[in-house]
Coordinates of C-alpha atoms and ligand atoms in Angstrom, one line a residue:
M1 CA -10.7 17.9 -2.5
N2 CA -7.6 17.2 -0.5
N3 CA -8.2 18.6 2.8
F4 CA -7.3 16.2 5.4
D5 CA -7.3 18.5 8.6
N6 CA -7.9 16.7 11.8
K7 CA -7.7 13.3 10.0
V8 CA -5.6 10.5 11.2
V9 CA -3.9 8.1 8.7
I10 CA -1.8 4.9 8.9
V11 CA 0.6 4.3 6.1
T12 CA 2.4 1.0 6.1
G13 CA 5.7 0.5 4.3
A14 CA 6.2 4.4 4.4
R15 CA 10.0 4.4 4.7
T16 CA 10.4 4.5 0.8
G17 CA 8.8 4.7 -2.4
I18 CA 5.0 5.1 -3.0
G19 CA 4.4 4.8 0.8
L20 CA 6.6 7.7 1.6
S21 CA 5.2 9.6 -1.1
A22 CA 1.7 9.1 0.1
A23 CA 2.6 9.6 3.8
T24 CA 4.1 13.0 2.8
L25 CA 1.1 14.2 0.5
F26 CA -1.3 13.2 3.6
A27 CA 0.9 15.2 5.9
K28 CA 0.9 18.3 3.4
A29 CA -2.9 17.9 3.2
G30 CA -3.2 18.4 7.2
A31 CA -3.5 14.9 8.4
S32 CA -1.6 13.4 11.4
V33 CA 0.3 10.4 9.7
V34 CA 1.6 7.5 11.4
L35 CA 4.4 6.2 9.1
A36 CA 4.8 2.4 9.9
G37 CA 7.4 0.0 8.5
R38 CA 9.4 -3.0 9.2
H39 CA 12.4 -0.7 9.4
E40 CA 11.0 2.2 11.4
P41 CA 10.7 5.2 9.2
K42 CA 12.0 7.4 12.0
K43 CA 14.1 9.9 10.1
E44 CA 11.4 10.2 7.4
A45 CA 8.8 11.2 10.1
Q46 CA 11.3 13.5 11.7
K47 CA 11.7 15.2 8.4
L48 CA 7.9 15.9 8.2
T49 CA 7.6 17.1 11.7
E50 CA 10.7 19.5 11.2
Q51 CA 8.7 21.0 8.2
G52 CA 5.8 21.6 10.5
Y53 CA 3.6 18.6 9.7
S54 CA 2.0 16.2 12.0
A55 CA 3.9 12.8 11.7
V56 CA 5.3 10.1 13.9
S57 CA 6.8 6.6 12.9
F58 CA 6.1 3.1 14.2
E59 CA 8.2 -0.1 13.8
C60 CA 5.8 -2.6 12.3
D61 CA 6.2 -6.0 10.4
V62 CA 2.9 -6.3 8.7
S63 CA 3.1 -10.0 8.5
Q64 CA 3.1 -10.2 12.5
E65 CA -0.3 -9.8 14.2
S66 CA 1.1 -8.4 17.4
D67 CA 2.9 -5.8 15.6
V68 CA 0.0 -4.7 13.4
K69 CA -2.4 -4.6 16.5
A70 CA 0.4 -2.5 18.2
M71 CA 0.4 -0.1 15.3
V72 CA -3.4 0.6 15.7
D73 CA -3.3 1.0 19.4
F74 CA -0.1 3.2 19.1
T75 CA -2.1 5.3 16.4
V76 CA -5.2 5.7 18.8
K77 CA -2.8 6.6 21.9
E78 CA -0.9 9.3 19.8
F79 CA -4.0 10.9 18.0
G80 CA -7.0 9.7 19.6
H81 CA -8.8 7.9 16.4
L82 CA -8.2 6.5 13.0
D83 CA -9.9 7.9 9.8
Y84 CA -7.7 6.3 6.9
A85 CA -5.4 3.8 6.0
Y86 CA -3.0 3.1 3.0
N87 CA -2.1 -0.6 3.4
N88 CA 1.1 -0.3 1.0
A89 CA 3.9 -2.5 2.4
G90 CA 4.8 -5.3 0.2
I91 CA 7.9 -7.1 -1.4
Q92 CA 8.8 -8.4 -4.8
S93 CA 9.9 -11.8 -5.5
P94 CA 12.7 -12.9 -8.0
V95 CA 11.8 -14.1 -11.4
T96 CA 11.3 -17.9 -11.0
K97 CA 9.8 -20.6 -12.9
T98 CA 6.8 -21.9 -10.8
E99 CA 8.5 -25.4 -10.4
D100 CA 11.7 -23.9 -9.1
L101 CA 9.8 -21.5 -6.6
S102 CA 10.6 -22.6 -3.2
L103 CA 8.0 -22.8 -0.6
N104 CA 9.8 -20.6 1.8
E105 CA 10.0 -17.8 -0.9
Y106 CA 6.1 -18.5 -1.8
N107 CA 5.2 -18.1 1.9
K108 CA 7.4 -14.9 2.5
V109 CA 5.6 -13.1 -0.4
L110 CA 2.2 -14.1 0.6
D111 CA 2.9 -13.4 4.3
I112 CA 3.8 -9.8 3.7
N113 CA 1.7 -8.9 0.5
L114 CA -1.5 -10.7 1.3
K115 CA -1.7 -11.6 5.0
G116 CA -0.1 -8.3 5.9
I117 CA -2.8 -6.6 4.2
F118 CA -5.4 -8.9 5.9
L119 CA -4.1 -8.3 9.3
S120 CA -3.9 -4.4 8.6
M121 CA -7.5 -4.3 7.7
K122 CA -8.7 -6.6 10.5
Y123 CA -7.2 -4.0 13.3
E124 CA -8.0 -1.0 11.2
L125 CA -11.6 -1.8 10.7
K126 CA -12.0 -3.0 14.4
Q127 CA -11.0 0.5 15.4
M128 CA -12.9 2.4 12.7
S129 CA -16.0 0.3 13.5
K130 CA -15.7 1.2 17.3
Q131 CA -15.4 4.7 16.4
H132 CA -18.9 4.7 14.5
S133 CA -17.3 7.3 12.1
K134 CA -16.8 7.5 8.5
G135 CA -13.6 6.2 7.0
A136 CA -11.5 4.8 4.1
I137 CA -9.0 2.1 3.5
V138 CA -6.9 1.9 0.4
N139 CA -5.1 -1.4 -0.3
C140 CA -2.0 -1.7 -2.6
S141 CA -2.5 -4.4 -5.2
S142 CA -0.6 -4.0 -8.5
M143 CA -1.0 -4.5 -12.3
G144 CA 0.1 -8.0 -11.1
G145 CA -3.3 -8.2 -9.4
L146 CA -5.0 -8.0 -12.9
V147 CA -2.9 -9.9 -15.1
G148 CA -0.3 -12.6 -15.1
I149 CA 3.5 -12.4 -16.1
A150 CA 5.5 -15.5 -16.3
G151 CA 8.1 -16.1 -13.5
R152 CA 5.9 -13.9 -11.1
T153 CA 3.6 -16.4 -9.7
A154 CA 3.8 -15.8 -6.0
Y155 CA 3.9 -12.0 -6.4
H156 CA 0.9 -11.9 -8.7
A157 CA -1.1 -14.6 -6.6
S158 CA -0.6 -12.3 -3.6
K159 CA -1.7 -9.1 -5.7
H160 CA -4.8 -10.9 -7.1
G161 CA -5.6 -11.9 -3.5
V162 CA -5.5 -8.3 -2.3
L163 CA -8.1 -7.5 -4.7
G164 CA -10.3 -10.4 -3.1
L165 CA -9.8 -9.0 0.5
T166 CA -10.6 -5.5 -1.0
K167 CA -14.0 -6.4 -2.8
S168 CA -15.4 -8.7 0.0
S169 CA -14.6 -6.5 2.9
A170 CA -15.9 -3.2 0.8
L171 CA -19.3 -5.0 0.8
E172 CA -19.3 -5.8 4.6
Y173 CA -18.5 -2.2 5.5
A174 CA -20.5 -0.3 2.7
K175 CA -23.4 0.6 4.9
D176 CA -21.0 1.6 7.8
G177 CA -19.5 4.5 5.9
I178 CA -16.2 2.7 5.4
R179 CA -15.0 2.6 2.1
I180 CA -12.5 0.1 1.0
N181 CA -10.7 0.3 -2.5
A182 CA -7.3 -0.8 -4.0
V183 CA -4.7 0.8 -6.3
C184 CA -2.9 -1.3 -8.9
P185 CA 0.3 0.6 -9.8
G186 CA 2.0 -0.3 -13.0
I187 CA 5.8 0.1 -12.9
I188 CA 6.7 2.8 -10.7
H189 CA 10.1 4.2 -10.2
T190 CA 10.9 3.3 -6.6
P191 CA 13.6 1.3 -4.8
M192 CA 11.7 -1.8 -5.5
V193 CA 12.5 -1.3 -9.2
D194 CA 16.1 -0.3 -8.4
R195 CA 16.7 -3.3 -6.5
M196 CA 15.9 -5.7 -9.7
D197 CA 18.9 -7.7 -11.0
E198 CA 20.2 -7.6 -14.6
T199 CA 17.7 -10.5 -15.6
E200 CA 14.9 -8.6 -14.3
K201 CA 16.0 -5.3 -15.6
T202 CA 16.1 -6.8 -19.1
E203 CA 12.6 -8.1 -18.5
M204 CA 11.6 -4.5 -17.3
D205 CA 12.8 -3.0 -20.4
D206 CA 10.7 -5.2 -22.4
L207 CA 7.6 -4.3 -20.2
I208 CA 8.4 -0.6 -20.4
R209 CA 8.3 -0.9 -24.3
E210 CA 4.7 -2.3 -23.6
I211 CA 3.5 0.6 -21.7
P212 CA 1.3 2.8 -23.9
I213 CA 2.4 6.1 -22.0
G214 CA 6.0 4.9 -22.7
R215 CA 7.8 5.6 -19.3
L216 CA 7.9 4.4 -15.6
A217 CA 5.5 6.4 -13.1
H218 CA 6.7 8.6 -10.3
P219 CA 5.5 7.4 -7.0
E220 CA 3.5 10.8 -6.6
E221 CA 1.4 9.7 -9.4
V222 CA 0.1 6.7 -7.3
A223 CA 0.0 8.5 -4.1
Q224 CA -2.4 11.3 -5.4
V225 CA -4.7 8.4 -6.4
V226 CA -4.5 6.9 -2.9
L227 CA -5.5 10.4 -1.4
F228 CA -8.3 10.8 -4.0
L229 CA -9.8 7.5 -2.9
C230 CA -9.6 8.5 0.8
S231 CA -11.2 12.0 0.1
D232 CA -14.8 12.9 0.2
A233 CA -14.7 13.3 -3.8
A234 CA -14.6 9.4 -3.8
S235 CA -17.5 9.2 -1.6
Y236 CA -19.5 6.7 -3.8
I237 CA -16.5 4.5 -4.8
I238 CA -16.2 1.1 -3.0
G239 CA -14.4 -2.2 -3.8
Q240 CA -12.8 -0.9 -6.8
S241 CA -9.4 -1.2 -8.0
I242 CA -8.0 1.9 -9.6
S243 CA -5.3 1.2 -12.1
V244 CA -2.1 3.5 -12.2
D245 CA -0.1 1.8 -14.9
G246 CA 0.1 4.2 -17.9
G247 CA -2.3 2.0 -20.0
Y248 CA -0.5 -1.4 -19.6
T249 CA -3.6 -3.5 -18.6
I250 CA -5.8 -1.7 -21.2
H251 CA -5.2 -4.4 -23.7
Ligands
NAD301 N1 7.2 0.0 -7.8 C1 6.6 -0.6 -8.4 O1 6.6 -0.7 -9.8 C2 5.3 -1.2 -7.9 C3 4.3 -1.9 -9.0 C4 3.1 -2.5 -8.5 C5 2.9 -2.5 -7.1 N2 3.8 -2.1 -6.3 C6 3.4 -2.2 -4.9 O2 3.4 -1.0 -4.2 C7 3.7 -1.1 -2.9 C8 5.1 -0.2 -2.3 O3 6.1 -0.7 -3.1 P1 7.4 0.5 -3.7 O4 7.4 0.3 -5.0 O5 7.2 1.7 -3.2 O6 8.6 -0.2 -3.0 P2 9.5 0.1 -1.9 O7 10.3 -1.3 -1.6 O8 10.3 1.2 -2.0 O9 8.6 0.0 -0.6 C9 8.1 -1.0 0.0 C10 8.1 -0.7 1.6 O10 7.5 -1.7 2.4 C11 8.2 -2.0 3.6 N3 8.1 -3.2 3.8 C12 8.6 -4.6 3.4 N4 8.0 -5.5 4.1 C13 7.4 -5.0 5.0 C14 6.9 -5.8 6.2 N5 6.8 -7.1 6.6 N6 6.1 -5.0 7.3 C15 6.2 -3.5 6.9 N7 6.8 -2.9 6.0 C16 7.4 -3.8 5.1 C17 9.6 -1.9 3.0 O11 10.7 -1.5 4.0 C18 9.5 -0.5 2.0 O12 9.6 0.7 2.9 C19 4.2 -2.5 -2.7 O13 3.1 -3.3 -2.2 C20 4.6 -3.0 -4.1 O14 4.2 -4.5 -4.3 C21 5.0 -1.5 -6.7

């Protein structure tokens, strides 16, 4: 199922966490991978090439249109075409009551988590359409794209928005052989979770008690689903959001 020989993939936010895990799995499955991130994932790409895989890094802030366009141009210059993208880059926001949420913080979260996905898809789709070849895009939403949690207005608004972008664009490109889907991770043990402050950690402990599987996920458990959604095994799946949340959103 996971043979990506001669395929080219962009992963955004690839320096850490789920993005790095997906980039690593794609490389191990034979793809040439562009690891993109606001802080260039140079060492991470280097590590993969030292292991014999095909990987390069690119500095890209996904909220900046010129950076995103340059990321796709760089990919095509390096590898000749683009087959898949995992638009993963995102940030969390501190727990805040909506009335205390500053416009700056709101804009920051929406700029990266939602505008960043829009811009990434815009330039990836331009390239994929030009190639007239099959392709797939996976966008990173969250269980926060499906349910609300008090104090998380901006993050959850951005992740709900990702699903809207995913569904509408999936319909636009359905007949062109470009499949667009989303993953909705639950609580994954990544640096994003490690960075949480004490209040958030207490809230997190409460959340973990509500996860039917009873534990956090490993980044690879999300990355595997991203590879599946890009693979031919998912050839009839478009516009879906696949939850990888240990059952959190079942009830
Ligand atoms: N960890 C979780 O529990 C969890 C749950 C649901 C969804 N997610 C989503 O998964 C994705 C990956 O998060 P993670 O948990 O691996 O966290 P992470 O912090 O390890 O990874 C996020 C990556 O995105 C990069 N990034 C941040 N802003 C960027 C920007 N403007 N441009 C380019 N890169 C940028 C960061 O440098 C980092 O490498 C995010 O979209 C996050 O919202 C995570």
